[in-house]
Amino acid sequence: MFELGFDWRVFFTIFVTVFIAELGDKTQLATMLFASDKEVSKWLVFIAASAALIVASAIGVLAGTFLSSYIDEKTLAYIAGLGFIIIGLWTIYSAT
């Protein structure tokens, strides 16, 4: 099902894209809130948040793999792009 082809260029493209997308989002803010609790181990917060992101990413990979069996990759890219545009427009609309 999955092949382990390693391409550094693809790795860094995915890393930078996801890293930038995650900066300052709800997930990071929630993690900062948990880490601000003086009675909670920072390692526990880090490990739990990392595990959650790994599981969420795994779901994304599995969903993308499943969908790509039925829908063309280019069509999926258009759908994802349209989804981001709709979310952006909704965010702008909600802010006014």
PDB file of N, CA and C in Angstrom, residues 3-19 61 73:
ATOM      1  N   GLU A   3       4.818   2.875  -0.200  1.00  0.00           N
ATOM      2  CA  GLU A   3       6.212   2.621  -0.534  1.00  0.00           C
ATOM      3  C   GLU A   3       7.069   3.624   0.210  1.00  0.00           C
ATOM      4  N   LEU A   4       8.275   3.224   0.520  1.00  0.00           N
ATOM      5  CA  LEU A   4       9.148   4.085   1.306  1.00  0.00           C
ATOM      6  C   LEU A   4      10.202   4.716   0.411  1.00  0.00           C
ATOM      7  N   GLY A   5       9.765   5.416  -0.633  1.00  0.00           N
ATOM      8  CA  GLY A   5      10.697   6.163  -1.461  1.00  0.00           C
ATOM      9  C   GLY A   5      11.008   7.471  -0.760  1.00  0.00           C
ATOM     10  N   PHE A   6      12.285   7.780  -0.565  1.00  0.00           N
ATOM     11  CA  PHE A   6      12.635   8.984   0.179  1.00  0.00           C
ATOM     12  C   PHE A   6      13.267   9.995  -0.755  1.00  0.00           C
ATOM     13  N   ASP A   7      12.624  11.115  -0.892  1.00  0.00           N
ATOM     14  CA  ASP A   7      13.096  12.217  -1.727  1.00  0.00           C
ATOM     15  C   ASP A   7      13.190  13.449  -0.819  1.00  0.00           C
ATOM     16  N   TRP A   8      14.402  13.923  -0.562  1.00  0.00           N
ATOM     17  CA  TRP A   8      14.612  15.051   0.358  1.00  0.00           C
ATOM     18  C   TRP A   8      13.849  16.293  -0.075  1.00  0.00           C
ATOM     19  N   ARG A   9      13.767  16.523  -1.368  1.00  0.00           N
ATOM     20  CA  ARG A   9      13.067  17.712  -1.857  1.00  0.00           C
ATOM     21  C   ARG A   9      11.578  17.643  -1.501  1.00  0.00           C
ATOM     22  N   VAL A  10      10.970  16.481  -1.706  1.00  0.00           N
ATOM     23  CA  VAL A  10       9.568  16.302  -1.352  1.00  0.00           C
ATOM     24  C   VAL A  10       9.402  16.393   0.162  1.00  0.00           C
ATOM     25  N   PHE A  11      10.322  15.774   0.907  1.00  0.00           N
ATOM     26  CA  PHE A  11      10.279  15.824   2.368  1.00  0.00           C
ATOM     27  C   PHE A  11      10.258  17.267   2.856  1.00  0.00           C
ATOM     28  N   PHE A  12      11.189  18.087   2.381  1.00  0.00           N
ATOM     29  CA  PHE A  12      11.264  19.471   2.845  1.00  0.00           C
ATOM     30  C   PHE A  12      10.074  20.298   2.381  1.00  0.00           C
ATOM     31  N   THR A  13       9.546  20.013   1.197  1.00  0.00           N
ATOM     32  CA  THR A  13       8.350  20.718   0.726  1.00  0.00           C
ATOM     33  C   THR A  13       7.174  20.441   1.648  1.00  0.00           C
ATOM     34  N   ILE A  14       6.978  19.175   1.987  1.00  0.00           N
ATOM     35  CA  ILE A  14       5.886  18.802   2.885  1.00  0.00           C
ATOM     36  C   ILE A  14       6.131  19.380   4.280  1.00  0.00           C
ATOM     37  N   PHE A  15       7.358  19.246   4.771  1.00  0.00           N
ATOM     38  CA  PHE A  15       7.694  19.750   6.116  1.00  0.00           C
ATOM     39  C   PHE A  15       7.413  21.239   6.225  1.00  0.00           C
ATOM     40  N   VAL A  16       7.925  22.031   5.292  1.00  0.00           N
ATOM     41  CA  VAL A  16       7.765  23.481   5.351  1.00  0.00           C
ATOM     42  C   VAL A  16       6.293  23.867   5.221  1.00  0.00           C
ATOM     43  N   THR A  17       5.581  23.216   4.307  1.00  0.00           N
ATOM     44  CA  THR A  17       4.162  23.524   4.115  1.00  0.00           C
ATOM     45  C   THR A  17       3.354  23.255   5.375  1.00  0.00           C
ATOM     46  N   VAL A  18       3.538  22.077   5.968  1.00  0.00           N
ATOM     47  CA  VAL A  18       2.788  21.727   7.181  1.00  0.00           C
ATOM     48  C   VAL A  18       3.240  22.587   8.358  1.00  0.00           C
ATOM     49  N   PHE A  19       4.534  22.833   8.468  1.00  0.00           N
ATOM     50  CA  PHE A  19       5.065  23.657   9.561  1.00  0.00           C
ATOM     51  C   PHE A  19       4.453  25.049   9.531  1.00  0.00           C
ATOM     52  N   VAL A  61      -3.153  10.908   5.461  1.00  0.00           N
ATOM     53  CA  VAL A  61      -2.469  10.063   4.469  1.00  0.00           C
ATOM     54  C   VAL A  61      -3.389   8.937   4.012  1.00  0.00           C
ATOM     55  N   GLU A  73      -5.792  12.811  -9.103  1.00  0.00           N
ATOM     56  CA  GLU A  73      -4.959  13.644  -8.225  1.00  0.00           C
ATOM     57  C   GLU A  73      -5.171  15.132  -8.488  1.00  0.00           C
TER      58      GLU A  73
END
